[in-house]
Amino acid sequence: MSTAAMPSFPAGFRFGVSTSAYQIEGAADVDGRGPSIWDSFAHSPGRIVDGSSGDVACDHYHRYAEDIALMAELGVTAYRFSVAWPRVRPTGSGAVNPAGLDFYERLVDGLLEHGIHPVATLFHWDLPQPLEDDGGWLNRDTAHRFAEYADLVAERLGDRVKLWITLNEPFIHMSLGHGTGEHAPGRALLFDAFPVAHHQLLGHGLAVAALRARTAGPVAIANNYSPVRAAGDGPADLAAVAAYEALHNQLFTDPLFGRGYPTELGFDQSVVRDGDLDVIAAPIDVLGVNYYNPTGVRAPEEGSPLPFELVPLDGYPRTAFDWPVAPDGLRELLGWLHARYGADLPPVQITESGCAYDDEPDADGRVHDPDRIAYLDSHLRAVRAAIDDGVDVTGYFVWSLLDNWEWAEGFTKRFGLVHVDYPTGRRTPKSSYAWLREVIATARRDTGR
Ligand code: PNW
């Protein structure tokens, strides 16, 4: 960690924290919630490293008031959460469940009482299981069901949510959920998963239209990006880098800005119908950027089904997830977005940035996480540098407020500013929480907010 004072941020810059429904809420069958693909996946033997599920998670559904108080004390002015589709419309296409909307209304009103902007993500991977049974995102109808659900949420909360995010990381949902099968729904289709990309983006575009009809916006999507580093300099390595760039960084962004799909991956685009690309290119007000790390890539082995091979990057410190700590990658990728999309790029918010470490309380019950402080310090400086480079970055959300249920990694990866003792649900702010509180307080004093 640098001991120099954090440089100041522009007036209006928002500091926030992020979470998602299935990772924190628990209450899996409370108040009419239906099953999602993540309930089914987590309850299938062998899918989650510690055999756990999000049945209880952080029990945020019952403890949300305590969690809002933690955010108020931290001083954040925005909270990014996700709405669980299976709480709002349990089968995905049938009756609405008002009790589900009631929960998000209590949450949103509680945030506003504390001066915290509610930022609502509509899809953070928890598709209602009945929709999956009909083909899930491989089925074009799911895009229309998603827009209907967006309309339902906007009808109830459209006057109070301060930023709408349609999808979270459609790339990860496609690649890990439908390409390799490490995430729900566990399909391993490799490049035959392309319809999942197109139908998610179509759902995004249709949801933008639904949100525009009900709300004043602003509207965004949260994509994750990873600068790609070649692990070799032969022409085959550079071709592999270009392929992975197109897949990870361009496939879900080029179409948003009217550039269609990258062609070099050779996807079968027969699912793309006339007019779809116009729907997808509906203007957005903010681009959400989730950033964790760069990716090392080299040419694949002979006979590989993929045009690249992912390799660990040398020379970086690593988190408990073994992910490299590379703040320079964040500055680089913001510069890349700015250069590639030019005047089409709306203001950017970093909708996720954070790290997992093996944080546990010491004998006095305190949780010291100096590595997370160093991580956040260096990544905030990278954002500040990108702003100086000319990129319009208007917010930074830490992943995550709480230690939570990390998908296939279960409870084994702790990303929180606040430690959670899962057996009791007890919350203990870590030293990074106190550090961030000071950073935010200083930033607000600097700009008189
Ligand atoms: C994101 N990868 O997921 C998600 O939006 C969060 O729900 C999650 O908790 C957070 O990052 C930390 O993992 C990712 O394998 C999951 O590269 C996997 C990857 C990247 C992001």
Short mmCIF file of C-alpha atoms and ligand atoms in Angstrom, two decimals:
data_model
loop_
_atom_site.label_atom_id
_atom_site.label_comp_id
_atom_site.label_asym_id
_atom_site.label_seq_id
_atom_site.Cartn_x
_atom_site.Cartn_y
_atom_site.Cartn_z
CA MET A 1 0.00 0.00 0.00
CA SER A 2 1.20 3.47 -0.80
CA THR A 3 1.41 5.83 2.15
CA ALA A 4 0.79 8.86 -0.09
CA ALA A 5 -2.64 10.44 0.27
CA MET A 6 -5.21 9.14 -2.19
CA PRO A 7 -5.52 11.62 -5.07
CA SER A 8 -8.87 13.38 -5.18
CA PHE A 9 -11.75 12.34 -7.43
CA PRO A 10 -13.98 14.62 -9.50
CA ALA A 11 -17.07 16.12 -7.84
CA GLY A 12 -19.98 13.71 -8.19
CA PHE A 13 -17.76 10.59 -8.29
CA ARG A 14 -19.63 7.79 -6.50
CA PHE A 15 -18.11 5.27 -4.14
CA GLY A 16 -20.23 2.18 -3.75
CA VAL A 17 -20.31 -1.49 -2.86
CA SER A 18 -21.73 -4.38 -4.91
CA THR A 19 -23.43 -7.68 -4.10
CA SER A 20 -25.76 -10.11 -5.89
CA ALA A 21 -28.96 -11.79 -4.79
CA TYR A 22 -28.06 -15.47 -4.80
CA GLN A 23 -24.69 -14.81 -3.18
CA ILE A 24 -26.07 -13.05 -0.08
CA GLU A 25 -29.83 -13.31 0.36
CA GLY A 26 -30.48 -16.87 1.48
CA ALA A 27 -34.21 -17.33 2.24
CA ALA A 28 -34.29 -19.57 -0.82
CA ASP A 29 -37.86 -20.73 -0.34
CA VAL A 30 -39.27 -17.85 1.69
CA ASP A 31 -42.22 -15.66 0.66
CA GLY A 32 -42.91 -17.43 -2.60
CA ARG A 33 -39.45 -17.42 -4.21
CA GLY A 34 -39.15 -20.07 -6.92
CA PRO A 35 -36.05 -22.14 -7.75
CA SER A 36 -33.36 -20.76 -10.03
CA ILE A 37 -30.71 -22.57 -12.03
CA TRP A 38 -28.25 -21.86 -9.22
CA ASP A 39 -30.42 -23.67 -6.66
CA SER A 40 -30.52 -26.69 -8.95
CA PHE A 41 -26.80 -26.52 -9.73
CA ALA A 42 -25.66 -26.02 -6.13
CA HIS A 43 -27.80 -28.95 -5.00
CA SER A 44 -26.28 -31.27 -7.62
CA PRO A 45 -23.42 -33.29 -6.09
CA GLY A 46 -19.90 -32.29 -7.10
CA ARG A 47 -20.63 -28.87 -8.57
CA ILE A 48 -19.56 -26.66 -5.63
CA VAL A 49 -16.11 -27.19 -4.07
CA ASP A 50 -17.36 -27.26 -0.46
CA GLY A 51 -20.73 -28.82 -1.24
CA SER A 52 -22.53 -25.69 -0.05
CA SER A 53 -25.41 -23.73 -1.56
CA GLY A 54 -26.92 -20.26 -1.27
CA ASP A 55 -29.89 -21.58 0.73
CA VAL A 56 -28.90 -19.36 3.68
CA ALA A 57 -25.78 -17.50 2.45
CA CYS A 58 -25.48 -14.25 4.47
CA ASP A 59 -29.19 -14.32 5.32
CA HIS A 60 -29.33 -10.80 3.93
CA TYR A 61 -33.04 -11.29 3.18
CA HIS A 62 -33.65 -11.07 6.93
CA ARG A 63 -30.64 -8.90 7.88
CA TYR A 64 -30.87 -6.26 5.16
CA ALA A 65 -31.45 -3.46 7.69
CA GLU A 66 -28.19 -4.32 9.45
CA ASP A 67 -26.42 -4.39 6.08
CA ILE A 68 -27.80 -0.97 5.13
CA ALA A 69 -26.52 0.35 8.47
CA LEU A 70 -23.06 -1.05 7.63
CA MET A 71 -23.14 0.82 4.30
CA ALA A 72 -24.30 4.05 5.92
CA GLU A 73 -21.45 3.86 8.43
CA LEU A 74 -19.00 3.17 5.60
CA GLY A 75 -20.18 6.34 3.88
CA VAL A 76 -20.87 4.90 0.41
CA THR A 77 -23.33 6.86 -1.71
CA ALA A 78 -24.39 3.93 -3.90
CA TYR A 79 -25.25 0.26 -3.42
CA ARG A 80 -25.35 -2.16 -6.34
CA PHE A 81 -27.52 -5.19 -5.57
CA SER A 82 -29.35 -7.61 -7.84
CA VAL A 83 -33.02 -8.44 -7.98
CA ALA A 84 -33.76 -12.17 -7.96
CA TRP A 85 -35.99 -12.87 -10.94
CA PRO A 86 -37.37 -16.03 -9.22
CA ARG A 87 -38.57 -13.91 -6.27
CA VAL A 88 -40.44 -11.51 -8.52
CA ARG A 89 -41.86 -14.00 -11.03
CA PRO A 90 -41.16 -17.47 -9.65
CA THR A 91 -41.69 -19.46 -12.85
CA GLY A 92 -40.24 -16.78 -15.10
CA SER A 93 -43.37 -16.52 -17.20
CA GLY A 94 -46.43 -17.01 -14.97
CA ALA A 95 -47.87 -15.20 -11.99
CA VAL A 96 -46.10 -12.29 -10.34
CA ASN A 97 -45.12 -12.66 -6.66
CA PRO A 98 -45.82 -9.32 -4.95
CA ALA A 99 -44.00 -10.43 -1.78
CA GLY A 100 -40.78 -10.58 -3.81
CA LEU A 101 -41.21 -7.01 -5.01
CA ASP A 102 -42.06 -5.99 -1.43
CA PHE A 103 -38.61 -7.12 -0.30
CA TYR A 104 -36.81 -4.97 -2.87
CA GLU A 105 -39.07 -2.05 -2.02
CA ARG A 106 -38.08 -2.31 1.66
CA LEU A 107 -34.43 -2.46 0.62
CA VAL A 108 -34.64 0.49 -1.78
CA ASP A 109 -36.55 2.66 0.68
CA GLY A 110 -34.07 1.80 3.45
CA LEU A 111 -31.15 2.83 1.22
CA LEU A 112 -32.78 6.11 0.25
CA GLU A 113 -33.42 6.93 3.93
CA HIS A 114 -29.65 6.78 4.37
CA GLY A 115 -28.85 8.80 1.28
CA ILE A 116 -27.53 5.77 -0.61
CA HIS A 117 -28.41 5.47 -4.32
CA PRO A 118 -30.00 2.11 -5.14
CA VAL A 119 -28.34 0.56 -8.23
CA ALA A 120 -30.39 -2.45 -9.33
CA THR A 121 -29.00 -5.26 -11.51
CA LEU A 122 -31.84 -7.25 -13.06
CA PHE A 123 -29.98 -10.43 -13.99
CA HIS A 124 -27.04 -11.72 -12.00
CA TRP A 125 -27.25 -15.30 -13.30
CA ASP A 126 -30.22 -16.66 -11.25
CA LEU A 127 -32.56 -17.66 -14.09
CA PRO A 128 -35.89 -19.18 -12.95
CA GLN A 129 -35.51 -22.95 -13.35
CA PRO A 130 -38.74 -23.36 -15.38
CA LEU A 131 -37.26 -21.10 -18.08
CA GLU A 132 -34.14 -23.26 -18.14
CA ASP A 133 -36.36 -26.29 -18.59
CA ASP A 134 -37.58 -24.61 -21.78
CA GLY A 135 -34.04 -24.05 -23.04
CA GLY A 136 -32.97 -21.05 -20.95
CA TRP A 137 -30.88 -18.49 -22.83
CA LEU A 138 -30.54 -20.90 -25.76
CA ASN A 139 -34.22 -20.13 -26.35
CA ARG A 140 -34.99 -16.75 -27.86
CA ASP A 141 -38.22 -16.51 -25.81
CA THR A 142 -36.12 -15.99 -22.67
CA ALA A 143 -35.13 -12.54 -23.98
CA HIS A 144 -38.81 -11.57 -24.11
CA ARG A 145 -39.49 -13.00 -20.64
CA PHE A 146 -36.56 -10.92 -19.37
CA ALA A 147 -38.02 -7.71 -20.79
CA GLU A 148 -41.38 -8.51 -19.15
CA TYR A 149 -39.65 -9.00 -15.82
CA ALA A 150 -37.72 -5.73 -16.26
CA ASP A 151 -41.05 -4.00 -16.82
CA LEU A 152 -42.49 -5.54 -13.62
CA VAL A 153 -39.59 -4.35 -11.49
CA ALA A 154 -39.60 -0.89 -13.10
CA GLU A 155 -43.34 -0.57 -12.54
CA ARG A 156 -42.80 -0.97 -8.79
CA LEU A 157 -39.39 0.71 -8.30
CA GLY A 158 -38.96 2.95 -11.34
CA ASP A 159 -39.39 6.13 -9.32
CA ARG A 160 -36.65 5.21 -6.80
CA VAL A 161 -33.85 3.19 -8.39
CA LYS A 162 -31.05 5.58 -9.42
CA LEU A 163 -29.29 3.35 -11.95
CA TRP A 164 -30.59 0.26 -13.76
CA ILE A 165 -28.20 -2.48 -14.86
CA THR A 166 -29.75 -5.06 -17.18
CA LEU A 167 -27.22 -7.92 -17.15
CA ASN A 168 -24.20 -8.78 -15.05
CA GLU A 169 -21.26 -10.24 -16.94
CA PRO A 170 -23.08 -11.97 -19.79
CA PHE A 171 -19.63 -13.21 -20.91
CA ILE A 172 -19.11 -15.24 -17.72
CA HIS A 173 -22.67 -16.52 -17.83
CA MET A 174 -22.12 -17.68 -21.39
CA SER A 175 -18.60 -19.04 -21.03
CA LEU A 176 -18.64 -20.67 -17.58
CA GLY A 177 -22.38 -21.43 -17.54
CA HIS A 178 -22.81 -22.71 -21.10
CA GLY A 179 -19.30 -23.06 -22.60
CA THR A 180 -17.37 -25.04 -19.97
CA GLY A 181 -20.13 -25.92 -17.48
CA GLU A 182 -18.31 -24.69 -14.33
CA HIS A 183 -21.30 -22.46 -13.48
CA ALA A 184 -25.05 -23.03 -13.67
CA PRO A 185 -26.74 -24.28 -15.73
CA GLY A 186 -23.68 -26.49 -16.30
CA ARG A 187 -23.81 -26.83 -20.07
CA ALA A 188 -20.51 -27.52 -21.88
CA LEU A 189 -21.20 -26.35 -25.43
CA LEU A 190 -17.95 -24.48 -26.08
CA PHE A 191 -18.51 -22.19 -29.12
CA ASP A 192 -21.97 -23.63 -29.69
CA ALA A 193 -22.95 -21.43 -26.73
CA PHE A 194 -23.09 -18.38 -29.03
CA PRO A 195 -26.94 -18.22 -28.95
CA VAL A 196 -26.60 -17.57 -25.20
CA ALA A 197 -24.60 -14.45 -26.04
CA HIS A 198 -27.08 -13.24 -28.61
CA HIS A 199 -30.21 -13.93 -26.57
CA GLN A 200 -28.77 -12.27 -23.48
CA LEU A 201 -27.88 -9.18 -25.52
CA LEU A 202 -31.30 -9.22 -27.18
CA GLY A 203 -32.86 -9.42 -23.71
CA HIS A 204 -30.66 -6.48 -22.69
CA GLY A 205 -31.89 -4.39 -25.63
CA LEU A 206 -35.54 -5.29 -25.04
CA ALA A 207 -35.14 -4.52 -21.33
CA VAL A 208 -33.59 -1.13 -22.12
CA ALA A 209 -36.74 -0.31 -24.11
CA ALA A 210 -38.97 -1.52 -21.24
CA LEU A 211 -37.01 0.55 -18.72
CA ARG A 212 -37.14 3.65 -20.95
CA ALA A 213 -40.93 3.32 -21.11
CA ARG A 214 -41.28 3.23 -17.32
CA THR A 215 -38.39 5.23 -15.90
CA ALA A 216 -36.15 8.21 -16.48
CA GLY A 217 -33.13 5.85 -16.35
CA PRO A 218 -30.20 5.95 -16.36
CA VAL A 219 -29.66 2.49 -17.84
CA ALA A 220 -26.48 0.40 -18.06
CA ILE A 221 -25.07 -3.09 -18.55
CA ALA A 222 -22.21 -4.51 -16.46
CA ASN A 223 -19.61 -6.30 -18.57
CA ASN A 224 -16.38 -7.78 -17.34
CA TYR A 225 -13.16 -7.09 -19.18
CA SER A 226 -9.67 -8.49 -19.05
CA PRO A 227 -6.62 -7.12 -20.85
CA VAL A 228 -5.06 -10.01 -22.71
CA ARG A 229 -1.32 -10.63 -22.45
CA ALA A 230 0.49 -12.87 -24.91
CA ALA A 231 2.55 -15.63 -23.27
CA GLY A 232 4.84 -15.85 -26.31
CA ASP A 233 5.47 -13.71 -29.37
CA GLY A 234 5.08 -16.11 -32.25
CA PRO A 235 2.38 -15.38 -34.84
CA ALA A 236 0.27 -18.27 -33.50
CA ASP A 237 0.35 -16.68 -30.02
CA LEU A 238 -0.73 -13.32 -31.41
CA ALA A 239 -3.60 -14.96 -33.31
CA ALA A 240 -4.67 -16.62 -30.06
CA VAL A 241 -4.58 -13.25 -28.29
CA ALA A 242 -6.75 -11.70 -31.01
CA ALA A 243 -9.28 -14.53 -30.70
CA TYR A 244 -9.49 -14.26 -26.93
CA GLU A 245 -9.76 -10.45 -27.13
CA ALA A 246 -12.70 -10.80 -29.49
CA LEU A 247 -14.40 -13.34 -27.23
CA HIS A 248 -13.88 -11.74 -23.83
CA ASN A 249 -13.70 -8.01 -24.55
CA GLN A 250 -15.54 -7.38 -27.82
CA LEU A 251 -18.34 -9.92 -28.23
CA PHE A 252 -20.56 -8.26 -25.61
CA THR A 253 -19.53 -4.67 -26.30
CA ASP A 254 -19.15 -4.15 -30.05
CA PRO A 255 -22.89 -4.81 -30.64
CA LEU A 256 -23.88 -2.31 -27.92
CA PHE A 257 -22.22 0.41 -29.94
CA GLY A 258 -23.53 -0.53 -33.35
CA ARG A 259 -20.52 -2.55 -34.48
CA GLY A 260 -22.17 -5.98 -34.73
CA TYR A 261 -20.46 -9.19 -33.62
CA PRO A 262 -16.76 -9.84 -34.16
CA THR A 263 -16.42 -12.21 -37.12
CA GLU A 264 -13.02 -13.77 -36.47
CA LEU A 265 -14.42 -16.36 -34.04
CA GLY A 266 -16.45 -18.02 -36.77
CA PHE A 267 -19.64 -18.26 -34.75
CA ASP A 268 -22.73 -19.58 -36.46
CA GLN A 269 -24.82 -16.40 -36.34
CA SER A 270 -27.99 -17.91 -37.81
CA VAL A 271 -29.90 -17.06 -34.59
CA VAL A 272 -29.41 -13.33 -35.32
CA ARG A 273 -32.58 -12.03 -37.00
CA ASP A 274 -33.16 -8.85 -38.96
CA GLY A 275 -33.51 -5.93 -36.60
CA ASP A 276 -31.91 -7.66 -33.58
CA LEU A 277 -28.69 -5.67 -33.81
CA ASP A 278 -30.69 -2.42 -33.77
CA VAL A 279 -32.49 -3.53 -30.60
CA ILE A 280 -29.15 -4.40 -28.97
CA ALA A 281 -27.60 -1.06 -29.97
CA ALA A 282 -30.22 0.97 -28.07
CA PRO A 283 -28.28 3.78 -26.39
CA ILE A 284 -27.17 3.21 -22.80
CA ASP A 285 -26.29 5.95 -20.32
CA VAL A 286 -23.46 4.23 -18.46
CA LEU A 287 -21.14 1.31 -19.23
CA GLY A 288 -20.57 -0.82 -16.13
CA VAL A 289 -17.06 -2.29 -16.05
CA ASN A 290 -16.20 -5.22 -13.80
CA TYR A 291 -12.46 -5.71 -13.55
CA TYR A 292 -10.46 -8.31 -11.66
CA ASN A 293 -7.33 -9.26 -13.61
CA PRO A 294 -5.58 -9.58 -16.96
CA THR A 295 -5.51 -12.94 -18.78
CA GLY A 296 -2.48 -14.73 -20.20
CA VAL A 297 -3.04 -16.44 -23.55
CA ARG A 298 -0.97 -18.55 -25.92
CA ALA A 299 -1.53 -20.64 -29.03
CA PRO A 300 -3.54 -23.83 -28.35
CA GLU A 301 -2.14 -27.33 -28.55
CA GLU A 302 -2.64 -29.14 -31.81
CA GLY A 303 -6.21 -30.46 -32.01
CA SER A 304 -7.62 -28.16 -29.30
CA PRO A 305 -11.32 -27.30 -29.73
CA LEU A 306 -10.56 -23.65 -28.85
CA PRO A 307 -8.40 -21.13 -30.77
CA PHE A 308 -6.46 -20.14 -27.63
CA GLU A 309 -5.13 -21.55 -24.37
CA LEU A 310 -5.30 -19.63 -21.07
CA VAL A 311 -2.06 -19.61 -19.05
CA PRO A 312 -1.13 -18.15 -15.65
CA LEU A 313 0.66 -14.80 -15.79
CA ASP A 314 4.05 -14.63 -14.08
CA GLY A 315 5.37 -11.74 -12.07
CA TYR A 316 2.32 -10.58 -10.18
CA PRO A 317 1.26 -10.98 -6.56
CA ARG A 318 -1.79 -13.24 -6.29
CA THR A 319 -5.04 -13.26 -4.37
CA ALA A 320 -6.46 -16.30 -2.59
CA PHE A 321 -8.24 -17.08 -5.89
CA ASP A 322 -4.77 -17.19 -7.49
CA TRP A 323 -5.81 -14.21 -9.61
CA PRO A 324 -2.94 -11.81 -10.43
CA VAL A 325 -3.07 -8.37 -8.80
CA ALA A 326 -2.55 -5.97 -11.72
CA PRO A 327 -3.93 -2.47 -11.24
CA ASP A 328 -2.14 -1.35 -14.43
CA GLY A 329 -4.57 -3.63 -16.26
CA LEU A 330 -7.50 -1.51 -15.09
CA ARG A 331 -5.96 1.71 -16.40
CA GLU A 332 -5.07 -0.08 -19.62
CA LEU A 333 -8.54 -1.43 -20.20
CA LEU A 334 -10.22 1.92 -19.51
CA GLY A 335 -7.88 3.47 -22.06
CA TRP A 336 -8.68 0.68 -24.51
CA LEU A 337 -12.45 1.22 -24.16
CA HIS A 338 -11.97 4.96 -24.65
CA ALA A 339 -9.82 4.45 -27.75
CA ARG A 340 -11.93 1.71 -29.33
CA TYR A 341 -15.40 3.17 -28.84
CA GLY A 342 -14.52 6.87 -28.90
CA ALA A 343 -17.50 9.19 -28.80
CA ASP A 344 -19.89 6.20 -28.57
CA LEU A 345 -18.57 5.30 -25.11
CA PRO A 346 -20.86 6.68 -22.38
CA PRO A 347 -19.52 7.48 -18.90
CA VAL A 348 -18.04 4.39 -17.24
CA GLN A 349 -18.60 3.14 -13.73
CA ILE A 350 -16.43 0.42 -12.23
CA THR A 351 -19.31 -1.79 -11.11
CA GLU A 352 -17.04 -4.43 -9.53
CA SER A 353 -13.45 -4.39 -8.30
CA GLY A 354 -12.11 -6.43 -5.44
CA CYS A 355 -10.18 -9.46 -4.24
CA ALA A 356 -10.44 -12.63 -2.16
CA TYR A 357 -8.12 -13.31 0.77
CA ASP A 358 -8.24 -15.84 3.61
CA ASP A 359 -9.47 -13.34 6.18
CA GLU A 360 -10.25 -14.66 9.65
CA PRO A 361 -10.67 -12.89 13.00
CA ASP A 362 -7.62 -12.73 15.29
CA ALA A 363 -7.71 -13.56 19.03
CA ASP A 364 -9.30 -10.16 19.70
CA GLY A 365 -11.98 -10.75 17.11
CA ARG A 366 -10.50 -8.21 14.66
CA VAL A 367 -10.02 -8.97 10.98
CA HIS A 368 -6.89 -7.48 9.42
CA ASP A 369 -6.77 -7.52 5.63
CA PRO A 370 -3.82 -5.36 4.57
CA ASP A 371 -3.66 -7.10 1.19
CA ARG A 372 -7.19 -5.89 0.39
CA ILE A 373 -6.29 -2.34 1.43
CA ALA A 374 -3.29 -2.46 -0.92
CA TYR A 375 -5.48 -3.89 -3.69
CA LEU A 376 -8.16 -1.21 -3.38
CA ASP A 377 -5.61 1.57 -2.96
CA SER A 378 -3.77 0.61 -6.15
CA HIS A 379 -6.95 0.09 -8.17
CA LEU A 380 -8.43 3.42 -7.10
CA ARG A 381 -5.17 5.08 -8.16
CA ALA A 382 -5.45 3.30 -11.52
CA VAL A 383 -8.96 4.74 -11.94
CA ARG A 384 -7.70 8.19 -11.04
CA ALA A 385 -4.89 7.81 -13.62
CA ALA A 386 -7.42 6.76 -16.27
CA ILE A 387 -9.49 9.86 -15.52
CA ASP A 388 -6.34 11.92 -16.06
CA ASP A 389 -5.86 10.03 -19.34
CA GLY A 390 -9.25 11.40 -20.42
CA VAL A 391 -11.65 8.54 -19.63
CA ASP A 392 -14.92 9.65 -18.05
CA VAL A 393 -15.15 7.36 -14.99
CA THR A 394 -17.92 8.38 -12.59
CA GLY A 395 -17.99 5.66 -9.94
CA TYR A 396 -16.21 2.75 -8.27
CA PHE A 397 -18.01 -0.14 -6.54
CA VAL A 398 -16.08 -2.58 -4.37
CA TRP A 399 -16.91 -6.25 -4.76
CA SER A 400 -18.08 -6.87 -2.15
CA LEU A 401 -19.74 -5.41 0.95
CA LEU A 402 -19.86 -8.84 2.60
CA ASP A 403 -18.00 -12.11 2.40
CA ASN A 404 -20.48 -14.19 0.44
CA TRP A 405 -21.25 -17.36 -1.50
CA GLU A 406 -18.75 -17.37 -4.35
CA TRP A 407 -20.53 -19.56 -6.93
CA ALA A 408 -18.61 -22.79 -7.67
CA GLU A 409 -16.13 -21.85 -4.92
CA GLY A 410 -18.88 -21.91 -2.29
CA PHE A 411 -17.90 -20.20 0.95
CA THR A 412 -14.16 -20.68 0.40
CA LYS A 413 -13.40 -17.24 -1.10
CA ARG A 414 -13.90 -14.13 1.04
CA PHE A 415 -14.31 -10.92 -1.00
CA GLY A 416 -15.92 -8.75 1.70
CA LEU A 417 -15.04 -5.47 3.37
CA VAL A 418 -17.06 -7.09 6.15
CA HIS A 419 -16.29 -10.58 7.44
CA VAL A 420 -19.24 -12.93 7.80
CA ASP A 421 -19.22 -15.81 10.28
CA TYR A 422 -21.53 -18.09 8.30
CA PRO A 423 -22.77 -20.34 11.15
CA THR A 424 -24.05 -17.32 13.11
CA GLY A 425 -24.32 -14.66 10.40
CA ARG A 426 -22.27 -12.30 12.55
CA ARG A 427 -20.78 -9.36 10.60
CA THR A 428 -17.34 -7.95 11.51
CA PRO A 429 -15.99 -4.99 9.52
CA LYS A 430 -12.40 -5.69 8.41
CA SER A 431 -9.57 -3.17 8.53
CA SER A 432 -10.19 -2.47 4.81
CA TYR A 433 -13.66 -1.21 5.76
CA ALA A 434 -12.15 1.35 8.16
CA TRP A 435 -9.58 2.30 5.51
CA LEU A 436 -12.23 2.82 2.81
CA ARG A 437 -14.38 4.83 5.22
CA GLU A 438 -11.47 7.27 5.59
CA VAL A 439 -10.87 7.42 1.83
CA ILE A 440 -14.54 8.21 1.21
CA ALA A 441 -14.75 10.75 4.04
CA THR A 442 -11.64 12.52 2.72
CA ALA A 443 -12.97 12.53 -0.86
CA ARG A 444 -16.25 14.00 0.32
CA ARG A 445 -14.50 16.69 2.40
CA ASP A 446 -12.31 17.56 -0.60
CA THR A 447 -15.29 18.15 -2.83
CA GLY A 448 -17.57 19.59 -0.14
CA ARG A 449 -20.16 16.81 -0.37
C1 PNW B 1 -17.86 -11.85 -10.91
N1 PNW B 1 -13.64 -15.76 -13.82
O1 PNW B 1 -17.79 -13.17 -11.33
C2 PNW B 1 -19.30 -11.74 -10.48
O2 PNW B 1 -20.03 -10.69 -11.06
C3 PNW B 1 -19.51 -11.84 -9.01
O3 PNW B 1 -20.77 -12.40 -8.77
C4 PNW B 1 -18.38 -12.64 -8.38
O4 PNW B 1 -18.60 -12.90 -7.02
C5 PNW B 1 -17.10 -11.85 -8.59
O5 PNW B 1 -16.89 -11.59 -9.96
C6 PNW B 1 -15.87 -12.53 -8.02
O6 PNW B 1 -15.62 -13.74 -8.68
C7 PNW B 1 -16.71 -13.75 -11.93
O7 PNW B 1 -13.51 -16.99 -13.66
C8 PNW B 1 -16.61 -15.12 -11.81
O8 PNW B 1 -12.83 -15.11 -14.53
C9 PNW B 1 -15.60 -15.78 -12.44
C10 PNW B 1 -14.67 -15.08 -13.18
C11 PNW B 1 -14.77 -13.69 -13.30
C12 PNW B 1 -15.81 -13.02 -12.67
#
